[in-house]
Tab-separated table of C-alpha atoms in Angstrom:
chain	number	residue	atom	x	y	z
A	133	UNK	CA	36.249	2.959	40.656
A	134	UNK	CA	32.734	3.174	39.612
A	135	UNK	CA	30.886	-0.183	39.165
A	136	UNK	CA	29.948	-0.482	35.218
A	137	UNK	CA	27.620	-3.025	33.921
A	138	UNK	CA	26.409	-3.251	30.178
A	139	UNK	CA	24.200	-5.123	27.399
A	140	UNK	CA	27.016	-6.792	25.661
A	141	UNK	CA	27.189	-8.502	21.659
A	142	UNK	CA	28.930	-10.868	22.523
A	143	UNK	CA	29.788	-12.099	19.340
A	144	UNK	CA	28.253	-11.303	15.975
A	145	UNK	CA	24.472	-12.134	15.977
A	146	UNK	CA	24.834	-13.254	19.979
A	147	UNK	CA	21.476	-12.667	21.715
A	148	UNK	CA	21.520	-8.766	24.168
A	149	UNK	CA	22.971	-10.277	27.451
A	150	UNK	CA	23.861	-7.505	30.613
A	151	UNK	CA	26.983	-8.164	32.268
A	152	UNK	CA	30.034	-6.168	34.157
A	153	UNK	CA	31.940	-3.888	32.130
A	154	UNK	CA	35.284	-2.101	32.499
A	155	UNK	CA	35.001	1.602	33.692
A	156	UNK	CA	36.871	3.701	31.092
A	157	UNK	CA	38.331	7.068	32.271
A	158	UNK	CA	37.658	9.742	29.785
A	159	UNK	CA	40.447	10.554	27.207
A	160	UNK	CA	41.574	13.880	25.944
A	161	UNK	CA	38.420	15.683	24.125
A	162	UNK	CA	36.306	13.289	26.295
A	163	UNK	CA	34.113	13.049	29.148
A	164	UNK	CA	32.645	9.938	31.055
A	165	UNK	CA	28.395	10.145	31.882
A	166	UNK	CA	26.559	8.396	33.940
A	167	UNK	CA	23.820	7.169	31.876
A	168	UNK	CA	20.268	8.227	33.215
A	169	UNK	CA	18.442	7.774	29.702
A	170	UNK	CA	18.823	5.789	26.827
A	171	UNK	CA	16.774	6.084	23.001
A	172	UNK	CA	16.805	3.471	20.765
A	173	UNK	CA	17.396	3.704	17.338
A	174	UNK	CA	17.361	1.306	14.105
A	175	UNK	CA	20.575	0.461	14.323
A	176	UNK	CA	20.800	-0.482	17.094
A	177	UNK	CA	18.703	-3.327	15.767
A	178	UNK	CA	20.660	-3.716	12.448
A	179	UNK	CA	24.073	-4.183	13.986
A	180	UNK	CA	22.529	-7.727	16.120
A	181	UNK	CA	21.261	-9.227	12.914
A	182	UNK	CA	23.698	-7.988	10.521
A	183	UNK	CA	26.307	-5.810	12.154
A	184	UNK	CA	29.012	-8.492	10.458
A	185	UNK	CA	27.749	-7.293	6.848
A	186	UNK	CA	26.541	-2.825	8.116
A	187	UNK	CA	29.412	-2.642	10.175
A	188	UNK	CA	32.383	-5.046	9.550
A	189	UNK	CA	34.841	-2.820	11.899
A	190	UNK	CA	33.215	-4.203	14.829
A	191	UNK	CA	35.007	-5.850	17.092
A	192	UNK	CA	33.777	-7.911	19.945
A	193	UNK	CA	32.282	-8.129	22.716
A	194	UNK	CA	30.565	-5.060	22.129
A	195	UNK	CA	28.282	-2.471	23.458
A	196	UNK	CA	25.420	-0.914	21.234
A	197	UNK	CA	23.527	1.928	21.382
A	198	UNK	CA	23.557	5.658	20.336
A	199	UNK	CA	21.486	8.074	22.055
A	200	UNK	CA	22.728	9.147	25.791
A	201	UNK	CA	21.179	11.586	28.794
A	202	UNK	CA	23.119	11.930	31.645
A	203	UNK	CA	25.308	12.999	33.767
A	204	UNK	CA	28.870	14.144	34.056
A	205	UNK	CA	31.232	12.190	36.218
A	206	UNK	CA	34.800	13.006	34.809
A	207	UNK	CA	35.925	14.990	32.302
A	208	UNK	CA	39.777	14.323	30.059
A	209	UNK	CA	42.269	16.456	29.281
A	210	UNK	CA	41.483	19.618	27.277
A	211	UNK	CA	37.957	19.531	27.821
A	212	UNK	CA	36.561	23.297	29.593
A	213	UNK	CA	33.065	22.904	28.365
A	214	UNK	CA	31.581	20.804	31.060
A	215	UNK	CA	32.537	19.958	34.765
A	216	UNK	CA	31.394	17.377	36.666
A	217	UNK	CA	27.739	17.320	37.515
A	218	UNK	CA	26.637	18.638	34.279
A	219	UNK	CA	23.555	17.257	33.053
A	220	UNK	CA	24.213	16.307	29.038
A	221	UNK	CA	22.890	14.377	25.898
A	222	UNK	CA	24.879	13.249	23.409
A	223	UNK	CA	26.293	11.292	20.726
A	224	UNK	CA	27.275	7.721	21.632
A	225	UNK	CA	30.294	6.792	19.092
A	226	UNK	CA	30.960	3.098	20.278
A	227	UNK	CA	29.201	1.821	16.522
A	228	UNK	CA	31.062	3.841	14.531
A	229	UNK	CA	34.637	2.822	12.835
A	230	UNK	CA	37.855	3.454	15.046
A	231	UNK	CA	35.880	3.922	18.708
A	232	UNK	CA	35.295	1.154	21.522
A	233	UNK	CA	32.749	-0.083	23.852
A	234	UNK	CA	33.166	2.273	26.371
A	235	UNK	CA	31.834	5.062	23.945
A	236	UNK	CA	28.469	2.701	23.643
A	237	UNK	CA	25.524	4.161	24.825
A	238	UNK	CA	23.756	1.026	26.736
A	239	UNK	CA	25.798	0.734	29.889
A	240	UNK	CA	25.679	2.466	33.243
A	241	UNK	CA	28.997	4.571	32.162
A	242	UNK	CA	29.614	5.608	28.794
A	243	UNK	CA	32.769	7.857	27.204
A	244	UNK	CA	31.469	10.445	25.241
A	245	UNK	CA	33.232	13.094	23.031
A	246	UNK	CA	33.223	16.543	24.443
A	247	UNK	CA	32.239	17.928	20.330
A	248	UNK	CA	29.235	15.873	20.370
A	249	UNK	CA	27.760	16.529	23.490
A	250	UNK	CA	25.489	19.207	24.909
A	251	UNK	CA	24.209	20.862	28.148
A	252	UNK	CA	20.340	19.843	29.156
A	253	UNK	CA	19.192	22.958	30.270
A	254	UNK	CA	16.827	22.748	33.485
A	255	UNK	CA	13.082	21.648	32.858
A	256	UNK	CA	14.247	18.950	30.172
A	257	UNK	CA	14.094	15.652	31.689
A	258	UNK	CA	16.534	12.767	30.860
A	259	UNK	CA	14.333	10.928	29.121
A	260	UNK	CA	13.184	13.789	26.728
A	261	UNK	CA	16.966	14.982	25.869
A	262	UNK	CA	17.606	11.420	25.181
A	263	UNK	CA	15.628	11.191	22.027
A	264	UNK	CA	17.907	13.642	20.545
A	265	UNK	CA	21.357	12.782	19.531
A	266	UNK	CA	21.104	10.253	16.543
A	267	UNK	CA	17.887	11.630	15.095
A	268	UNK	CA	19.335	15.380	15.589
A	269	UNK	CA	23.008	14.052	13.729
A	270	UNK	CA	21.514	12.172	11.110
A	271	UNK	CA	19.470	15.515	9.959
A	272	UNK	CA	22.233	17.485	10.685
A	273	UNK	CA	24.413	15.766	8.265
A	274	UNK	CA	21.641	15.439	5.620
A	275	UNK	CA	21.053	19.125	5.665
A	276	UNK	CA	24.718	20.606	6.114
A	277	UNK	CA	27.493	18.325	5.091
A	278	UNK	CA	29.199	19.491	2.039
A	279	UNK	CA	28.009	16.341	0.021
A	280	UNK	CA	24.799	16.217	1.063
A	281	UNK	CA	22.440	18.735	1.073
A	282	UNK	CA	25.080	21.785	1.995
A	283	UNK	CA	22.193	23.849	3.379
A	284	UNK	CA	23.636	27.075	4.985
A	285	UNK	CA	24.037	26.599	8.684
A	286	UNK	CA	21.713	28.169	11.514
A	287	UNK	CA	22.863	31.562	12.672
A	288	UNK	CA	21.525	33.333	15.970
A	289	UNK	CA	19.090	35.448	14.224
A	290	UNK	CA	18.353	33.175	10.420
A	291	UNK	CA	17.655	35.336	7.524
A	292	UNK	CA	15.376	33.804	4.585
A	293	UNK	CA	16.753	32.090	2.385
A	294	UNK	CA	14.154	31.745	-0.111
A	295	UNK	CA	14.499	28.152	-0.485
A	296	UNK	CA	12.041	25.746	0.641
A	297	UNK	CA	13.147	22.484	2.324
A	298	UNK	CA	11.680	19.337	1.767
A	299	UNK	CA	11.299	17.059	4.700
A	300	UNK	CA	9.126	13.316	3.395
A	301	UNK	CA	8.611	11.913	6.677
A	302	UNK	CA	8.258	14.918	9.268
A	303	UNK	CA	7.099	12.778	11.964
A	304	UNK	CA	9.957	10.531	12.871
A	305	UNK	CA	12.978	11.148	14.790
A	306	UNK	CA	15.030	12.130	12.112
A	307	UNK	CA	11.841	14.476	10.360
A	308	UNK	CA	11.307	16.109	13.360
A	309	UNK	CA	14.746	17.368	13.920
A	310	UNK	CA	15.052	18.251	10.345
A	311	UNK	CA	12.264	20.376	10.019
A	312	UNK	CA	13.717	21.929	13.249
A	313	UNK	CA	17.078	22.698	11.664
A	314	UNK	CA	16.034	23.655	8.223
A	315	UNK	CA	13.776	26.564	10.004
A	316	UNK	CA	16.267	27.858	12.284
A	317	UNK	CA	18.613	27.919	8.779
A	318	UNK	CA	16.013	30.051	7.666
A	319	UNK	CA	14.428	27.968	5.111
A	320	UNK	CA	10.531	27.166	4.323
A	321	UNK	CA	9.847	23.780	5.290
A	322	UNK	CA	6.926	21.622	3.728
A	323	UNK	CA	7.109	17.932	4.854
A	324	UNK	CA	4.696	14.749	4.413
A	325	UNK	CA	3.087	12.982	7.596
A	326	UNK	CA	-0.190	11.000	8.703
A	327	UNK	CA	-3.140	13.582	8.783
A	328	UNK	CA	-3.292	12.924	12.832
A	329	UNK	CA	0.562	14.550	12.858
A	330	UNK	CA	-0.358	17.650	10.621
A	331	UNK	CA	-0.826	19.599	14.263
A	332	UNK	CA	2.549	18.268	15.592
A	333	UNK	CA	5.135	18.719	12.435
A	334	UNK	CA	3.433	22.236	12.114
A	335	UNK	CA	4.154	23.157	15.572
A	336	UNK	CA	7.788	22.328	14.415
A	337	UNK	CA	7.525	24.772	12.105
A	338	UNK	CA	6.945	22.835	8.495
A	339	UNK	CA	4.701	25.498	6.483
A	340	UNK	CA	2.463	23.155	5.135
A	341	UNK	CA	2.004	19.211	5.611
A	342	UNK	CA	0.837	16.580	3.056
A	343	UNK	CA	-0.764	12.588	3.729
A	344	UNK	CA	2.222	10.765	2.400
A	345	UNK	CA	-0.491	7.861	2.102
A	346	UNK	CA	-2.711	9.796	-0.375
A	347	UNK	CA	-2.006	8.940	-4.028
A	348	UNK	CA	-1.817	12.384	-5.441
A	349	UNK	CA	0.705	13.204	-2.721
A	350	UNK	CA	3.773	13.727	-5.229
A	351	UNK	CA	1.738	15.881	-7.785
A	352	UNK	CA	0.100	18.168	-4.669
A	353	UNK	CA	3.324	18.210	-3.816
A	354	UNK	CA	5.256	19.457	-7.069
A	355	UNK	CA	1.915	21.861	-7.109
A	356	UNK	CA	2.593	23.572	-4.287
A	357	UNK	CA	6.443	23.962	-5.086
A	358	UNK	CA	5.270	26.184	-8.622
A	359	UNK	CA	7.085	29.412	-8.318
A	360	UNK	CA	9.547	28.279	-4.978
A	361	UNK	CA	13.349	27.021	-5.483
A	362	UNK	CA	13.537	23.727	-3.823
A	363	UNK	CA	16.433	23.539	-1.691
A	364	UNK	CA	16.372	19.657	-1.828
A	365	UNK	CA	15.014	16.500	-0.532
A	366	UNK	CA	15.393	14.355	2.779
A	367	UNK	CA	13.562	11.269	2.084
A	368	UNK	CA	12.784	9.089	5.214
A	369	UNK	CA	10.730	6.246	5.584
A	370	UNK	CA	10.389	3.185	3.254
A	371	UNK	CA	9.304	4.057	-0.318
A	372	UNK	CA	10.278	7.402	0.642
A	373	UNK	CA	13.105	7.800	-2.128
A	374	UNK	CA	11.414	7.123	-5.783
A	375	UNK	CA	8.453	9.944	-4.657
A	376	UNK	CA	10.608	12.524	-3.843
A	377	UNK	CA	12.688	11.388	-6.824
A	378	UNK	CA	10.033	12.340	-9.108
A	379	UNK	CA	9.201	15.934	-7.090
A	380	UNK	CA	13.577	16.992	-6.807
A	381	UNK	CA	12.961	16.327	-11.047
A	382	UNK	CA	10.313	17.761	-11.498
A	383	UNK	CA	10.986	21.387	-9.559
A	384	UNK	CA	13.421	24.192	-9.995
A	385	UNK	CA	16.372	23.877	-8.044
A	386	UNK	CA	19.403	22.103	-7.038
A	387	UNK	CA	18.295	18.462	-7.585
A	388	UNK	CA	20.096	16.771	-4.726
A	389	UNK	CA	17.993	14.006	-2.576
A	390	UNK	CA	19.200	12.819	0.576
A	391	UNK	CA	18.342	9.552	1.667
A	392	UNK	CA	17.792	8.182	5.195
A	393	UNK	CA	16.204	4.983	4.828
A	394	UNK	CA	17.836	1.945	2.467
A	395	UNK	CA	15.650	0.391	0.075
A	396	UNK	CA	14.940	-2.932	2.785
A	397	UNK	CA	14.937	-3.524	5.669
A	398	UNK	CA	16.852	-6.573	7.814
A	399	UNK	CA	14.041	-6.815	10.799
A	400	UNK	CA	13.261	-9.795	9.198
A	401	UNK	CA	16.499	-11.649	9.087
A	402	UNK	CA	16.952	-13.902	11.927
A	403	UNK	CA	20.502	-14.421	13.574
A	404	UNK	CA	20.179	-18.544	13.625
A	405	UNK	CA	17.982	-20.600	11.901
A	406	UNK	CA	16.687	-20.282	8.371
A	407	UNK	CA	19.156	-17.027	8.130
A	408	UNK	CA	20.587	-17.532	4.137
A	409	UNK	CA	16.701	-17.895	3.264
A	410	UNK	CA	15.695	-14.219	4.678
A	411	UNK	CA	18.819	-12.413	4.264
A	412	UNK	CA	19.813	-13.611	0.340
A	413	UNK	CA	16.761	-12.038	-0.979
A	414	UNK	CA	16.612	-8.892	1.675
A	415	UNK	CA	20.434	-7.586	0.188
A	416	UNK	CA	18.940	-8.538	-3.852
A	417	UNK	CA	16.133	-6.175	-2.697
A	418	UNK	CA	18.770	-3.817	-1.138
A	419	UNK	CA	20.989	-4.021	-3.989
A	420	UNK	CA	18.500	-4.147	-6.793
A	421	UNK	CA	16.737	-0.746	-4.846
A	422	UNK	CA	19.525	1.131	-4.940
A	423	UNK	CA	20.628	0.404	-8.324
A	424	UNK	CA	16.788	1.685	-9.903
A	425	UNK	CA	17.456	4.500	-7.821
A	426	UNK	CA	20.764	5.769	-9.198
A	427	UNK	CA	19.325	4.764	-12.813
A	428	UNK	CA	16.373	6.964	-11.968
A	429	UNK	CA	18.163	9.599	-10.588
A	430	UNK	CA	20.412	9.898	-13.504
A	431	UNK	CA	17.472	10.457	-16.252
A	432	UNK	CA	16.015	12.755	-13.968
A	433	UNK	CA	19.251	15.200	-13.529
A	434	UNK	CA	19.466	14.243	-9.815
A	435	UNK	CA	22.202	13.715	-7.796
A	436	UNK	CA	21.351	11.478	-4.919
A	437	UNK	CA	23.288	10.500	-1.285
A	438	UNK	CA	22.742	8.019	1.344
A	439	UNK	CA	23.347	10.114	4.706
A	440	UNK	CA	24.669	7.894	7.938
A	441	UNK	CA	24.176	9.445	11.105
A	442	UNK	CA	27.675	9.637	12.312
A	443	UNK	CA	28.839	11.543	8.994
A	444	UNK	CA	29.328	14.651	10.852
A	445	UNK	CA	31.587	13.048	13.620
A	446	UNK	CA	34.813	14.305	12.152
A	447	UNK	CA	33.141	17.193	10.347
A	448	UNK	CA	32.717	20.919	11.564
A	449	UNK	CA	28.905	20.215	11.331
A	450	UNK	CA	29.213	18.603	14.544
A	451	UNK	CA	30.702	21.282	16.530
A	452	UNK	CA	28.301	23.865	14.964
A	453	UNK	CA	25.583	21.619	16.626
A	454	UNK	CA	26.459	20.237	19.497
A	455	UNK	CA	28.965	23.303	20.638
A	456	UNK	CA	27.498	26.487	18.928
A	457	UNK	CA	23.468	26.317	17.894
A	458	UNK	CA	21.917	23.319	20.267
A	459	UNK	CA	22.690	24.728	23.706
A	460	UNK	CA	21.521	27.986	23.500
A	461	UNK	CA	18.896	26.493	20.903
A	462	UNK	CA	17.477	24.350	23.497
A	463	UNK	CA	18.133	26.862	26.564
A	464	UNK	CA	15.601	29.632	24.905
A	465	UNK	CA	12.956	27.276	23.113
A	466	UNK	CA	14.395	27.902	19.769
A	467	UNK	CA	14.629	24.599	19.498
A	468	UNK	CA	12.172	21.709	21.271
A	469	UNK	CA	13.503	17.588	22.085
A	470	UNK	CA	11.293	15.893	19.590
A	471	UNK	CA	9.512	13.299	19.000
A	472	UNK	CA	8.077	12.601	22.600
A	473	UNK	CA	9.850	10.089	24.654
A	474	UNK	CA	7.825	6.610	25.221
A	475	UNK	CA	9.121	4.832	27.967
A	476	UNK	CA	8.639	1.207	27.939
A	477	UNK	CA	10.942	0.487	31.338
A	478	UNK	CA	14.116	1.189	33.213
A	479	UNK	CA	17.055	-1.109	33.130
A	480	UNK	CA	19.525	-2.397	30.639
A	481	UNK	CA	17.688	-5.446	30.221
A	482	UNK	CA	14.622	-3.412	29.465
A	483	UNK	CA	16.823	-2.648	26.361
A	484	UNK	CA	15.755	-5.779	24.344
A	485	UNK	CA	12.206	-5.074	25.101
A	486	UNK	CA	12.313	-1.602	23.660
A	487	UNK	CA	13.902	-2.205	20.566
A	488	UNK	CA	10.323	-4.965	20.236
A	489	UNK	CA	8.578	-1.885	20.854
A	490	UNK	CA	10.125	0.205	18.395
A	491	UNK	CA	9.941	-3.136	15.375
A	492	UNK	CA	6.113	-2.987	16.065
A	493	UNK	CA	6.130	0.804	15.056
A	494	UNK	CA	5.737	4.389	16.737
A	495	UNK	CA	4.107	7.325	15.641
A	496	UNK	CA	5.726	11.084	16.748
A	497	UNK	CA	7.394	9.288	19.988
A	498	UNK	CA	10.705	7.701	20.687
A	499	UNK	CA	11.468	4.812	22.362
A	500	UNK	CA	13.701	5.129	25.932
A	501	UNK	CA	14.720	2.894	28.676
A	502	UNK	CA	15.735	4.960	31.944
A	503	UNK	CA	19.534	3.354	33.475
């Protein structure tokens, strides 16, 4: 049997520790990976500080962590898509509600589900098909599930749809698939980034980029929608939501926004001392946020949703992705791994250190620890 190790939670807030872990043969729909690349996400950050408020189905000891390159060691009953040896990125369930610590992604063996999986075709490296599989799901279900944006799905051969897409924040993991997916739906894509990423979200294929620092952002913005339908918002980033909030009201359209960032953020919380003092105000700010939102939305005419990453986990969008538009996608160059991987070290325990690195900030890169 394979020798596992893994960073462990402990217990809620416990500091990252690595230590042995049981090997889990894969179940039916499932196949086991041996990691070879790890991304790190958000989350992954949220669930140590507040994981017992995001995520109360957690149970511990646990094993973070979402995106996964590898490859296949095993594969469990029913599953004809891979074979051992495959080289794959995917989906790393272990946060999500009903699933384990075998299905986390920051251990030397980790269960994946066959659905949300896919084949790295040769010339991608390990550490560039890593960055995919959150940032790739949480666009996905922004732009396709039914309650979200309901965008029609990417065929072989897209025909226009003669909708325009708006991505606010084209530069991060999540903007970079998106504009990615709304293109190969067939859609026109305009999206906001830092002047020094107008080359790269433009190579993605967004039609036209915008400085979401400049002040006249939202009306340049609204200007150069006169005469399109808007297909809808994704709104990532923070302060992300009220400005495309006032351009979904103020275009013709459905007026849906899609949100991808909450209104605070709980980097700031600390797991032990002076806790209640950071975390008190940080869920008023939270709360508060989202309420001005919905108000705002309301008088406006729009209907707004908060997407998680993992909504399309038990949806058809995640078969349509990982099983019928990524691998062939990714295979002929329809599709590109974006943002750039920035490694920062190889190791579980290097784990810890990237998700420093990724607190401090990145522009157009992700971060990724080789296992």
């Amino acid at each position: 049997m394979p020798d596992n190790q893994a960073l462990w939670l402990k217990h809620k807030r416990a500091p990252f520790t690595v230590g042995p872990a049981p090997y889990s043969a894969p179940g039916a729909g499932e196949i086991a990976v041996r990691v070879r690349a790890v991304a790190v996400n958000p989350m992954d950050r949220a669930v140590q500080n507040v994981g017992d408020i995001i995520a109360k189905w957690i149970t511990y000891p646990f094993v973070p962590g979402s995106d996964v390159a590898g490859e296949v060691v095993a594969v469990g009953e029913g599953v004809s898509r891979f074979r051992t040896g495959d080289r794959v990125l995917g989906y790393a369930a272990g946060t999500d509600k009903d699933h384990r610590a075998a299905e986390g992604a920051f251990q030397t063996y980790a269960v994946l589900q066959a659905h949300m999986a896919a084949p790295i075709p040769d010339g991608l490296s390990f550490e560039a098909a890593s960055v995919l599989p959150l940032g790739l799901c949480t666009a996905a279900s922004a732009l396709f599930e039914p309650d979200c944006l309901a965008l029609q799905h990417p065929p072989m051969n897209p025909r226009p749809a003669d909708k325009t897409l708006l991505v606010w924040g084209g530069s991060t993991s999540v903007g970079s698939n998106a504009i990615q997916l709304g293109v190969a739906a067939g859609y026109e894509v305009i999206t906001t980034a830092s002047p020094r990423n107008f080359a790269y979200v433009t190579k993605l294929g967004a039609s036209r980029a915008f400085d979401y620092r400049s002040k006249t952002a939202v009306a340049d913005i609204v200007k150069a929608l006169r005469g399109r339908t808007l297909a809808g918002a994704l709104a990532i980033g923070a302060g992300s939501a009220p400005k495309c909030l006032d351009i979904v009201g103020a275009s013709k359209g459905p007026r849906v926004l899609v949100m991808a960032t909450p209104p605070a953020s709980f980097d700031d919380v600390p797991t032990g001392k002076g806790r209640l003092i950071r975390l008190v105000p940080t869920m008023a700010r939270m709360g508060i946020g989202f309420i001005g939102l919905t108000i705002r939305a309301r008088r406006k005419g729009v209907r707004t949703k908060f997407v998680w990453g993992s909504a399309l986990l038990n949806s058809d969008v995640g078969p349509m992705i990982f099983e019928r538009f990524l691998p062939a996608a990714l295979a002929d160059g329809r599709f590109v791994a974006a943002p750039e991987p920035q490694l920062v070290g190889h190791g579980l325990d290097q784990v810890p250190t990237a998700l420093d690195r990724q607190r401090q900030g990145v522009s157009a890169r992700k971060v990724v620890v080789t296992i």
